[in-house]
């Protein structure tokens, strides 16, 4: 697929909204937003011709530094790619201090071909492979986050928030599914809901989760995985922006508190054929043979994909027995201890819930790797082991099911060696992403921690 940069399919003038500036941004492989803030009078040109950014931006490490080993810097002369908007119109940024719009984009090569290390392009390439066999993925995401005291960002240490409508009470205890906690933050959640509506993000249920100040907001399913990735990406920015407007902080960090629940990122998906039928449904509670092929492929590729689901050092603190984060490649029906859950539902809504990823992961890459695993299983007609009933942690170990990497460096090596993911997600992605992770590992290993000084100085 290539794109025409003449802008025939785009027309937009940011001045129509009354806003004087707009942000145009892409996501790098870490899921961080990279782009430019521009005056509104440059918007028409941006929609017709795109905005140039160095292609090396996609492969930055988490702190925004070049990664020389990824092949995108000196080998290419640090040449530009072209970032083209992915939606026809911008959206207002309601939490901004000054009127501003935002525009989500993805990167192309200068000749109009998709840049093969752009995370949204990687997802689209896998969706195209499904289309060639007459299938369309339907996907929804569930993102957990912690709301923090406003001082947390400045002090670089998490502290639970004070309930604005709760007589000054600080959220220090877990109160799962509590309506009272949400009542105490009603103005914050009202603004989150309003901002989601304004930006076209289909927010559904809000849940008070297992940690103090931890919440989950479910986003509704769409028959367009790239759009589902857009929703999740923009939602993360929205939550942080609205939180700051209310004097709070918000984090999607995988494990902000060592002794509290981590932030997960669960993905639900099914597949529909050209007639709109759910091919995971065969009219029974067990689901179709195609469902089991998809599960088998996901299990086989899960360990190789772990760096995508858990991209940072902190990510691996989520994975411990009994912590509601899976440590084995396992599956089962209506079982929240497994990695792949088939929720109880009407047969027509038969789907798979993928429960491995942390909320700190790049949504496009998570969705892409989930779909890659499912497609691998379908194309090769793989068969999974029998479904687990009861405690998946104990049963998976007893049955010697594949154990997931729980170390950052092990996950990096697993991704680099994965022939399946090289085929489905591209060698360029594997090279660029793993190089960024190795640079991050070297940086962190080069620093001495506070506990080392406490113990050994």
CSV table of C-alpha atoms in Angstrom, one decimal:
chain,number,residue,atom,x,y,z
A,1,UNK,CA,0.0,0.0,0.0
A,2,UNK,CA,1.2,3.5,-0.7
A,3,UNK,CA,-0.3,6.9,-0.2
A,4,UNK,CA,-0.7,9.9,-2.5
A,5,UNK,CA,0.6,13.1,-0.8
A,6,UNK,CA,-1.5,15.5,-3.0
A,7,UNK,CA,-4.2,15.6,-0.2
A,8,UNK,CA,-7.1,14.8,-2.5
A,9,UNK,CA,-8.8,12.9,0.2
A,10,UNK,CA,-8.1,15.4,3.0
A,11,UNK,CA,-9.5,18.9,3.5
A,12,UNK,CA,-9.2,20.7,6.8
A,13,UNK,CA,-8.6,24.2,8.2
A,14,UNK,CA,-7.9,24.3,11.9
A,15,UNK,CA,-8.9,27.9,12.0
A,16,UNK,CA,-12.5,26.7,11.5
A,17,UNK,CA,-12.5,25.5,15.1
A,18,UNK,CA,-11.2,28.8,16.4
A,19,UNK,CA,-8.1,27.2,17.8
A,20,UNK,CA,-4.8,28.9,16.9
A,21,UNK,CA,-2.5,25.8,17.2
A,22,UNK,CA,-2.5,22.1,16.5
A,23,UNK,CA,-0.3,19.2,17.5
A,24,UNK,CA,0.5,16.6,14.8
A,25,UNK,CA,2.1,13.5,16.2
A,26,UNK,CA,2.9,9.8,15.6
A,27,UNK,CA,3.8,7.1,18.2
A,28,UNK,CA,7.3,5.7,18.4
A,29,UNK,CA,7.8,2.0,19.1
A,30,UNK,CA,7.6,2.7,22.9
A,31,UNK,CA,4.2,4.3,22.4
A,32,UNK,CA,5.5,7.8,23.2
A,33,UNK,CA,4.0,10.6,21.1
A,34,UNK,CA,6.5,12.4,18.8
A,35,UNK,CA,5.6,15.3,16.5
A,36,UNK,CA,5.3,19.1,16.1
A,37,UNK,CA,3.1,21.9,17.4
A,38,UNK,CA,2.2,24.2,14.6
A,39,UNK,CA,0.1,27.3,13.9
A,40,UNK,CA,-3.4,26.8,12.5
A,41,UNK,CA,-2.5,28.5,9.2
A,42,UNK,CA,-0.2,25.6,8.4
A,43,UNK,CA,-2.9,22.9,8.8
A,44,UNK,CA,-4.0,22.8,5.1
A,45,UNK,CA,-0.4,22.1,4.0
A,46,UNK,CA,0.0,19.5,6.7
A,47,UNK,CA,-3.1,17.6,5.5
A,48,UNK,CA,-2.0,17.8,1.9
A,49,UNK,CA,1.7,17.1,2.1
A,50,UNK,CA,2.2,15.7,5.6
A,51,UNK,CA,4.8,16.7,8.1
A,52,UNK,CA,8.4,15.6,7.9
A,53,UNK,CA,10.2,13.9,10.8
A,54,UNK,CA,13.4,11.9,10.8
A,55,UNK,CA,12.5,8.2,10.4
A,56,UNK,CA,14.9,7.5,13.3
A,57,UNK,CA,12.3,9.1,15.6
A,58,UNK,CA,10.3,5.8,15.4
A,59,UNK,CA,13.2,4.0,17.0
A,60,UNK,CA,14.1,6.4,19.8
A,61,UNK,CA,14.7,4.9,23.2
A,62,UNK,CA,12.2,5.7,26.0
A,63,UNK,CA,14.0,8.9,26.8
A,64,UNK,CA,14.0,10.2,23.3
A,65,UNK,CA,17.6,9.5,22.4
A,66,UNK,CA,18.8,8.1,19.1
A,67,UNK,CA,19.6,4.4,18.9
A,68,UNK,CA,22.6,4.2,16.6
A,69,UNK,CA,22.5,0.4,16.4
A,70,UNK,CA,19.0,0.3,14.8
A,71,UNK,CA,20.1,1.3,11.2
A,72,UNK,CA,17.9,4.3,11.0
A,73,UNK,CA,20.4,7.0,11.8
A,74,UNK,CA,23.8,7.1,10.1
A,75,UNK,CA,23.1,4.3,7.6
A,76,UNK,CA,20.2,6.4,6.1
A,77,UNK,CA,21.8,9.8,6.6
A,78,UNK,CA,19.1,10.3,9.3
A,79,UNK,CA,16.6,11.0,6.4
A,80,UNK,CA,13.0,12.1,6.8
A,81,UNK,CA,9.8,10.2,6.6
A,82,UNK,CA,6.5,11.9,5.9
A,83,UNK,CA,3.8,11.8,8.6
A,84,UNK,CA,0.3,11.9,7.2
A,85,UNK,CA,-2.9,12.4,9.2
A,86,UNK,CA,-4.9,9.2,9.6
A,87,UNK,CA,-8.3,10.9,10.2
A,88,UNK,CA,-10.0,13.5,8.0
A,89,UNK,CA,-10.5,16.0,10.8
A,90,UNK,CA,-8.6,17.1,13.9
A,91,UNK,CA,-10.1,17.0,17.4
A,92,UNK,CA,-10.1,19.6,20.1
A,93,UNK,CA,-7.9,19.2,23.1
A,94,UNK,CA,-10.4,20.2,25.9
A,95,UNK,CA,-7.9,20.0,28.7
A,96,UNK,CA,-5.3,22.4,27.1
A,97,UNK,CA,-4.7,25.8,28.8
A,98,UNK,CA,-4.8,27.5,25.4
A,99,UNK,CA,-7.2,26.5,22.5
A,100,UNK,CA,-5.5,23.7,20.6
A,101,UNK,CA,-6.4,20.8,18.3
A,102,UNK,CA,-4.6,17.5,17.8
A,103,UNK,CA,-4.0,15.3,14.7
A,104,UNK,CA,-2.9,11.7,14.8
A,105,UNK,CA,-0.6,10.6,12.0
A,106,UNK,CA,1.6,7.7,10.8
A,107,UNK,CA,4.8,7.6,8.9
A,108,UNK,CA,5.5,6.9,5.2
A,109,UNK,CA,8.7,6.7,3.2
A,110,UNK,CA,9.2,9.7,0.9
A,111,UNK,CA,8.1,7.6,-2.1
A,112,UNK,CA,4.7,7.1,-0.4
A,113,UNK,CA,5.2,3.5,0.7
A,114,UNK,CA,4.4,2.7,4.4
A,115,UNK,CA,7.4,3.0,6.6
A,116,UNK,CA,7.8,-0.6,7.8
A,117,UNK,CA,8.9,0.3,11.4
A,118,UNK,CA,5.9,2.5,12.1
A,119,UNK,CA,3.7,0.7,14.7
A,120,UNK,CA,0.4,1.7,13.1
A,121,UNK,CA,1.7,0.5,9.7
A,122,UNK,CA,2.7,-2.8,11.2
A,123,UNK,CA,-0.8,-3.3,12.5
A,124,UNK,CA,-2.3,-2.4,9.2
A,125,UNK,CA,-0.1,-4.9,7.3
A,126,UNK,CA,-1.4,-7.7,9.5
A,127,UNK,CA,-5.0,-6.5,9.0
A,128,UNK,CA,-4.4,-6.7,5.3
A,129,UNK,CA,-3.3,-10.3,5.6
A,130,UNK,CA,-6.6,-11.1,7.3
A,131,UNK,CA,-8.5,-9.3,4.6
A,132,UNK,CA,-6.8,-11.5,2.0
A,133,UNK,CA,-8.4,-14.6,3.6
A,134,UNK,CA,-11.8,-12.8,3.9
A,135,UNK,CA,-11.7,-12.0,7.6
A,136,UNK,CA,-11.9,-8.7,9.6
A,137,UNK,CA,-10.8,-8.5,13.2
A,138,UNK,CA,-13.1,-6.8,15.7
A,139,UNK,CA,-11.2,-5.5,18.7
A,140,UNK,CA,-11.8,-3.7,22.0
A,141,UNK,CA,-9.4,-2.6,24.7
A,142,UNK,CA,-9.4,-2.3,28.5
A,143,UNK,CA,-6.8,0.0,30.0
A,144,UNK,CA,-6.0,0.3,33.7
A,145,UNK,CA,-4.4,3.4,35.3
A,146,UNK,CA,-3.6,4.9,38.6
A,147,UNK,CA,-4.8,8.4,39.5
A,148,UNK,CA,-2.2,10.0,41.7
A,149,UNK,CA,-1.7,13.0,43.9
A,150,UNK,CA,-0.6,16.0,41.9
A,151,UNK,CA,2.7,16.1,43.6
A,152,UNK,CA,3.7,12.7,42.3
A,153,UNK,CA,5.0,13.8,39.0
A,154,UNK,CA,7.3,16.5,40.6
A,155,UNK,CA,8.6,14.2,43.3
A,156,UNK,CA,8.9,11.2,40.9
A,157,UNK,CA,7.2,8.9,43.4
A,158,UNK,CA,3.6,7.8,43.4
A,159,UNK,CA,1.1,8.9,46.1
A,160,UNK,CA,-2.6,8.1,46.0
A,161,UNK,CA,-5.0,11.1,45.3
A,162,UNK,CA,-7.3,12.9,47.7
A,163,UNK,CA,-10.9,12.6,46.8
A,164,UNK,CA,-12.0,16.0,45.5
A,165,UNK,CA,-15.6,15.3,46.5
A,166,UNK,CA,-14.7,13.2,49.5
A,167,UNK,CA,-14.0,15.6,52.4
A,168,UNK,CA,-10.3,15.5,51.9
A,169,UNK,CA,-10.0,11.7,52.3
A,170,UNK,CA,-6.9,10.2,50.7
A,171,UNK,CA,-7.3,6.9,48.8
A,172,UNK,CA,-4.9,4.7,50.7
A,173,UNK,CA,-6.8,1.4,50.8
A,174,UNK,CA,-8.0,-0.9,48.0
A,175,UNK,CA,-11.8,-0.7,47.5
A,176,UNK,CA,-12.4,-2.7,44.3
A,177,UNK,CA,-15.6,-2.0,42.4
A,178,UNK,CA,-16.3,0.9,44.8
A,179,UNK,CA,-18.9,3.4,43.6
A,180,UNK,CA,-18.0,5.7,46.5
A,181,UNK,CA,-14.5,6.1,45.2
A,182,UNK,CA,-15.8,7.2,41.8
A,183,UNK,CA,-18.3,9.5,43.5
A,184,UNK,CA,-15.4,11.2,45.2
A,185,UNK,CA,-13.8,11.9,41.8
A,186,UNK,CA,-17.0,12.6,39.9
A,187,UNK,CA,-15.8,15.9,38.4
A,188,UNK,CA,-12.7,14.2,37.0
A,189,UNK,CA,-14.6,11.3,35.5
A,190,UNK,CA,-17.2,13.6,34.1
A,191,UNK,CA,-14.5,15.5,32.3
A,192,UNK,CA,-12.9,12.2,31.1
A,193,UNK,CA,-16.3,11.1,29.7
A,194,UNK,CA,-16.9,14.5,28.1
A,195,UNK,CA,-13.4,14.6,26.5
A,196,UNK,CA,-13.9,11.1,25.2
A,197,UNK,CA,-17.1,12.1,23.5
A,198,UNK,CA,-15.5,15.2,22.0
A,199,UNK,CA,-12.6,13.2,20.6
A,200,UNK,CA,-14.7,10.3,19.4
A,201,UNK,CA,-13.2,7.8,21.8
A,202,UNK,CA,-15.9,5.2,22.6
A,203,UNK,CA,-15.5,5.0,26.4
A,204,UNK,CA,-17.9,2.5,28.1
A,205,UNK,CA,-17.7,1.1,31.6
A,206,UNK,CA,-15.7,2.8,34.4
A,207,UNK,CA,-14.5,0.4,37.2
A,208,UNK,CA,-12.7,1.0,40.5
A,209,UNK,CA,-9.9,-1.6,40.4
A,210,UNK,CA,-7.8,-3.5,42.9
A,211,UNK,CA,-5.3,-0.7,43.9
A,212,UNK,CA,-5.9,2.6,45.7
A,213,UNK,CA,-6.8,5.1,43.0
A,214,UNK,CA,-6.7,2.5,40.3
A,215,UNK,CA,-9.4,2.5,37.7
A,216,UNK,CA,-10.2,0.8,34.4
A,217,UNK,CA,-12.2,2.3,31.5
A,218,UNK,CA,-13.3,-0.1,28.8
A,219,UNK,CA,-13.3,1.1,25.2
A,220,UNK,CA,-16.0,-0.4,22.9
A,221,UNK,CA,-15.2,-2.8,20.1
A,222,UNK,CA,-14.8,-1.7,16.5
A,223,UNK,CA,-14.3,-3.6,13.3
A,224,UNK,CA,-11.1,-1.7,12.6
A,225,UNK,CA,-8.0,-2.7,14.6
A,226,UNK,CA,-6.1,0.5,13.6
A,227,UNK,CA,-9.0,2.6,14.9
A,228,UNK,CA,-9.0,0.5,18.1
A,229,UNK,CA,-5.3,1.3,18.5
A,230,UNK,CA,-6.0,5.0,17.8
A,231,UNK,CA,-8.6,5.0,20.6
A,232,UNK,CA,-6.3,3.4,23.1
A,233,UNK,CA,-3.4,5.7,22.2
A,234,UNK,CA,-5.4,8.9,22.4
A,235,UNK,CA,-7.2,7.7,25.5
A,236,UNK,CA,-3.9,7.5,27.4
A,237,UNK,CA,-3.0,11.1,26.5
A,238,UNK,CA,-6.5,12.2,27.4
A,239,UNK,CA,-6.5,10.7,30.9
A,240,UNK,CA,-3.1,12.3,31.7
A,241,UNK,CA,-4.3,15.6,30.3
A,242,UNK,CA,-7.6,15.7,32.2
A,243,UNK,CA,-5.8,14.5,35.4
A,244,UNK,CA,-3.4,17.5,35.2
A,245,UNK,CA,-6.3,19.9,34.7
A,246,UNK,CA,-7.8,18.6,38.0
A,247,UNK,CA,-4.5,18.9,39.8
A,248,UNK,CA,-3.9,15.1,39.7
A,249,UNK,CA,-1.3,12.9,38.0
A,250,UNK,CA,-2.2,9.7,36.2
A,251,UNK,CA,0.1,6.8,35.2
A,252,UNK,CA,-0.2,3.8,33.0
A,253,UNK,CA,3.1,2.5,34.4
A,254,UNK,CA,2.9,-1.3,34.8
A,255,UNK,CA,3.6,-1.5,38.5
A,256,UNK,CA,3.7,1.9,40.3
A,257,UNK,CA,3.4,0.3,43.7
A,258,UNK,CA,5.4,-2.8,44.6
A,259,UNK,CA,2.7,-4.2,46.9
A,260,UNK,CA,-0.4,-3.2,44.9
A,261,UNK,CA,-2.1,-4.4,41.7
A,262,UNK,CA,-0.3,-3.6,38.4
A,263,UNK,CA,-1.9,-1.8,35.4
A,264,UNK,CA,-3.0,-4.3,32.8
A,265,UNK,CA,-4.1,-3.8,29.2
A,266,UNK,CA,-6.5,-6.5,28.1
A,267,UNK,CA,-7.6,-7.0,24.5
A,268,UNK,CA,-10.8,-8.6,23.3
A,269,UNK,CA,-11.1,-9.7,19.7
A,270,UNK,CA,-13.2,-11.8,17.4
A,271,UNK,CA,-13.1,-12.3,13.6
A,272,UNK,CA,-16.0,-11.7,11.2
A,273,UNK,CA,-16.3,-13.0,7.6
A,274,UNK,CA,-17.4,-10.9,4.6
A,275,UNK,CA,-21.0,-11.5,5.5
A,276,UNK,CA,-20.5,-10.2,9.0
A,277,UNK,CA,-20.6,-13.6,10.7
A,278,UNK,CA,-18.4,-14.2,13.8
A,279,UNK,CA,-16.2,-17.1,12.7
A,280,UNK,CA,-15.4,-18.0,16.3
A,281,UNK,CA,-19.0,-19.0,16.7
A,282,UNK,CA,-20.3,-22.4,15.8
A,283,UNK,CA,-23.4,-22.3,17.8
A,284,UNK,CA,-21.9,-24.1,20.8
A,285,UNK,CA,-20.4,-22.9,24.1
A,286,UNK,CA,-17.0,-24.3,23.0
A,287,UNK,CA,-16.7,-22.1,19.9
A,288,UNK,CA,-15.4,-23.1,16.5
A,289,UNK,CA,-12.3,-24.9,15.3
A,290,UNK,CA,-11.0,-21.5,14.0
A,291,UNK,CA,-11.2,-20.2,17.6
A,292,UNK,CA,-9.0,-23.0,18.7
A,293,UNK,CA,-6.5,-22.5,15.9
A,294,UNK,CA,-6.3,-18.8,16.9
A,295,UNK,CA,-5.7,-19.8,20.6
A,296,UNK,CA,-3.0,-22.3,19.6
A,297,UNK,CA,-1.2,-19.7,17.6
A,298,UNK,CA,-1.4,-17.1,20.4
A,299,UNK,CA,0.0,-19.6,22.8
A,300,UNK,CA,2.9,-20.5,20.5
A,301,UNK,CA,3.9,-16.9,19.9
A,302,UNK,CA,3.2,-15.5,23.4
A,303,UNK,CA,6.7,-15.9,24.8
A,304,UNK,CA,8.3,-14.5,21.7
A,305,UNK,CA,5.9,-11.5,22.0
A,306,UNK,CA,6.6,-10.8,25.6
A,307,UNK,CA,8.8,-7.7,24.9
A,308,UNK,CA,5.9,-6.1,23.2
A,309,UNK,CA,3.5,-6.9,26.0
A,310,UNK,CA,6.1,-5.9,28.7
A,311,UNK,CA,8.4,-3.4,27.1
A,312,UNK,CA,10.1,-1.9,30.2
A,313,UNK,CA,12.1,-3.0,33.2
A,314,UNK,CA,9.1,-2.1,35.5
A,315,UNK,CA,6.8,-4.2,33.3
A,316,UNK,CA,8.1,-7.5,34.7
A,317,UNK,CA,7.0,-6.6,38.2
A,318,UNK,CA,3.4,-7.5,37.2
A,319,UNK,CA,4.2,-11.1,36.6
A,320,UNK,CA,4.0,-13.1,39.7
A,321,UNK,CA,1.8,-16.1,40.7
A,322,UNK,CA,-1.5,-14.9,42.1
A,323,UNK,CA,-1.1,-11.3,40.8
A,324,UNK,CA,-3.7,-11.6,38.1
A,325,UNK,CA,-1.0,-11.4,35.4
A,326,UNK,CA,-0.2,-14.6,33.7
A,327,UNK,CA,3.1,-16.3,33.9
A,328,UNK,CA,2.4,-19.2,31.5
A,329,UNK,CA,0.9,-19.5,28.0
A,330,UNK,CA,-2.5,-20.9,29.0
A,331,UNK,CA,-6.1,-20.7,28.1
A,332,UNK,CA,-9.6,-21.5,29.4
A,333,UNK,CA,-13.2,-20.7,29.4
A,334,UNK,CA,-14.4,-17.9,31.8
A,335,UNK,CA,-11.2,-18.2,33.8
A,336,UNK,CA,-9.3,-15.0,34.8
A,337,UNK,CA,-6.1,-16.9,35.9
A,338,UNK,CA,-5.2,-17.8,32.3
A,339,UNK,CA,-3.5,-15.8,29.7
A,340,UNK,CA,-6.2,-16.3,27.1
A,341,UNK,CA,-9.8,-16.2,28.4
A,342,UNK,CA,-12.8,-17.1,26.4
A,343,UNK,CA,-15.5,-15.1,28.2
A,344,UNK,CA,-18.9,-16.5,28.9
A,345,UNK,CA,-21.2,-14.9,26.3
A,346,UNK,CA,-23.9,-15.6,23.8
A,347,UNK,CA,-22.4,-17.7,21.0
A,348,UNK,CA,-22.7,-14.9,18.5
A,349,UNK,CA,-20.4,-12.8,20.7
A,350,UNK,CA,-17.7,-15.6,21.1
A,351,UNK,CA,-14.3,-13.9,21.5
A,352,UNK,CA,-10.8,-14.2,23.0
A,353,UNK,CA,-9.6,-12.0,25.8
A,354,UNK,CA,-5.8,-11.6,25.7
A,355,UNK,CA,-4.7,-10.8,29.3
A,356,UNK,CA,-0.9,-10.5,29.2
A,357,UNK,CA,0.0,-7.0,28.3
A,358,UNK,CA,0.7,-4.1,30.7
A,359,UNK,CA,-0.9,-0.7,30.2
A,360,UNK,CA,2.6,0.7,29.5
A,361,UNK,CA,2.8,-1.1,26.2
A,362,UNK,CA,2.3,0.5,22.7
A,363,UNK,CA,-1.3,-0.2,21.8
A,364,UNK,CA,-0.6,-0.7,18.1
A,365,UNK,CA,2.1,-3.3,18.7
A,366,UNK,CA,0.0,-5.1,21.3
A,367,UNK,CA,-2.9,-5.4,18.8
A,368,UNK,CA,-0.5,-6.3,16.0
A,369,UNK,CA,1.2,-9.1,17.9
A,370,UNK,CA,-2.1,-10.5,19.1
A,371,UNK,CA,-3.4,-10.6,15.6
A,372,UNK,CA,-0.1,-12.0,14.3
A,373,UNK,CA,-0.3,-14.9,16.7
A,374,UNK,CA,-3.9,-15.7,15.9
A,375,UNK,CA,-3.3,-15.6,12.1
A,376,UNK,CA,-0.2,-17.8,12.5
A,377,UNK,CA,-2.4,-20.4,14.3
A,378,UNK,CA,-5.2,-20.1,11.7
A,379,UNK,CA,-2.9,-20.4,8.7
A,380,UNK,CA,-1.1,-23.4,10.1
A,381,UNK,CA,-4.3,-25.0,11.6
A,382,UNK,CA,-2.6,-25.4,15.0
A,383,UNK,CA,-4.3,-27.1,17.9
A,384,UNK,CA,-4.1,-26.0,21.6
A,385,UNK,CA,-3.8,-28.2,24.6
A,386,UNK,CA,-7.0,-28.8,26.6
A,387,UNK,CA,-8.5,-25.7,28.4
A,388,UNK,CA,-7.5,-25.1,32.0
A,389,UNK,CA,-10.1,-25.2,34.7
A,390,UNK,CA,-9.3,-23.7,38.1
A,391,UNK,CA,-5.9,-22.3,39.1
A,392,UNK,CA,-3.9,-21.7,36.0
A,393,UNK,CA,-0.7,-21.0,37.8
A,394,UNK,CA,-0.6,-24.4,39.5
A,395,UNK,CA,-2.2,-26.3,36.6
A,396,UNK,CA,0.0,-24.8,33.9
A,397,UNK,CA,3.2,-25.7,35.8
A,398,UNK,CA,1.9,-29.2,36.5
A,399,UNK,CA,1.2,-29.6,32.7
A,400,UNK,CA,4.5,-28.1,31.7
A,401,UNK,CA,2.9,-25.4,29.5
A,402,UNK,CA,5.2,-22.7,28.0
A,403,UNK,CA,6.5,-20.3,30.7
A,404,UNK,CA,6.6,-16.7,29.7
A,405,UNK,CA,9.9,-14.7,30.1
A,406,UNK,CA,9.9,-12.7,33.3
A,407,UNK,CA,13.1,-10.9,32.7
A,408,UNK,CA,13.5,-7.9,30.3
A,409,UNK,CA,16.7,-9.2,28.7
A,410,UNK,CA,15.3,-12.7,28.2
A,411,UNK,CA,12.2,-11.3,26.5
A,412,UNK,CA,14.5,-9.2,24.2
A,413,UNK,CA,16.4,-12.3,23.1
A,414,UNK,CA,13.1,-14.2,22.5
A,415,UNK,CA,11.8,-11.4,20.2
A,416,UNK,CA,15.1,-11.2,18.3
A,417,UNK,CA,15.1,-15.0,17.7
A,418,UNK,CA,11.5,-15.3,16.7
A,419,UNK,CA,11.1,-16.4,13.1
A,420,UNK,CA,7.3,-16.2,13.3
A,421,UNK,CA,7.3,-12.5,14.3
A,422,UNK,CA,9.9,-11.6,11.8
A,423,UNK,CA,7.5,-13.0,9.1
A,424,UNK,CA,4.3,-11.4,10.4
A,425,UNK,CA,5.6,-8.1,11.9
A,426,UNK,CA,8.7,-7.6,9.8
A,427,UNK,CA,12.5,-7.9,10.3
A,428,UNK,CA,12.8,-4.1,10.3
A,429,UNK,CA,10.5,-3.8,13.4
A,430,UNK,CA,12.4,-6.6,15.2
A,431,UNK,CA,15.8,-4.9,14.6
A,432,UNK,CA,14.7,-1.4,15.5
A,433,UNK,CA,12.6,-2.3,18.6
A,434,UNK,CA,15.1,-4.7,20.1
A,435,UNK,CA,18.0,-2.2,19.5
A,436,UNK,CA,16.0,0.4,21.5
A,437,UNK,CA,15.4,-2.0,24.3
A,438,UNK,CA,19.0,-3.1,24.5
A,439,UNK,CA,20.1,0.6,24.7
A,440,UNK,CA,17.6,1.2,27.5
A,441,UNK,CA,18.9,-1.9,29.3
A,442,UNK,CA,22.5,-0.6,29.1
A,443,UNK,CA,21.5,2.8,30.4
A,444,UNK,CA,19.7,1.4,33.4
A,445,UNK,CA,22.4,-1.2,34.2
A,446,UNK,CA,24.9,1.7,34.1
A,447,UNK,CA,23.2,3.4,37.1
A,448,UNK,CA,23.5,2.5,40.8
A,449,UNK,CA,20.2,2.1,42.6
A,450,UNK,CA,19.3,3.6,46.0
A,451,UNK,CA,19.0,0.2,47.6
A,452,UNK,CA,22.6,-0.7,46.5
A,453,UNK,CA,23.8,2.4,48.4
A,454,UNK,CA,21.7,1.5,51.4
A,455,UNK,CA,23.0,-2.0,51.5
A,456,UNK,CA,26.6,-1.7,50.5
A,457,UNK,CA,28.0,1.8,50.9
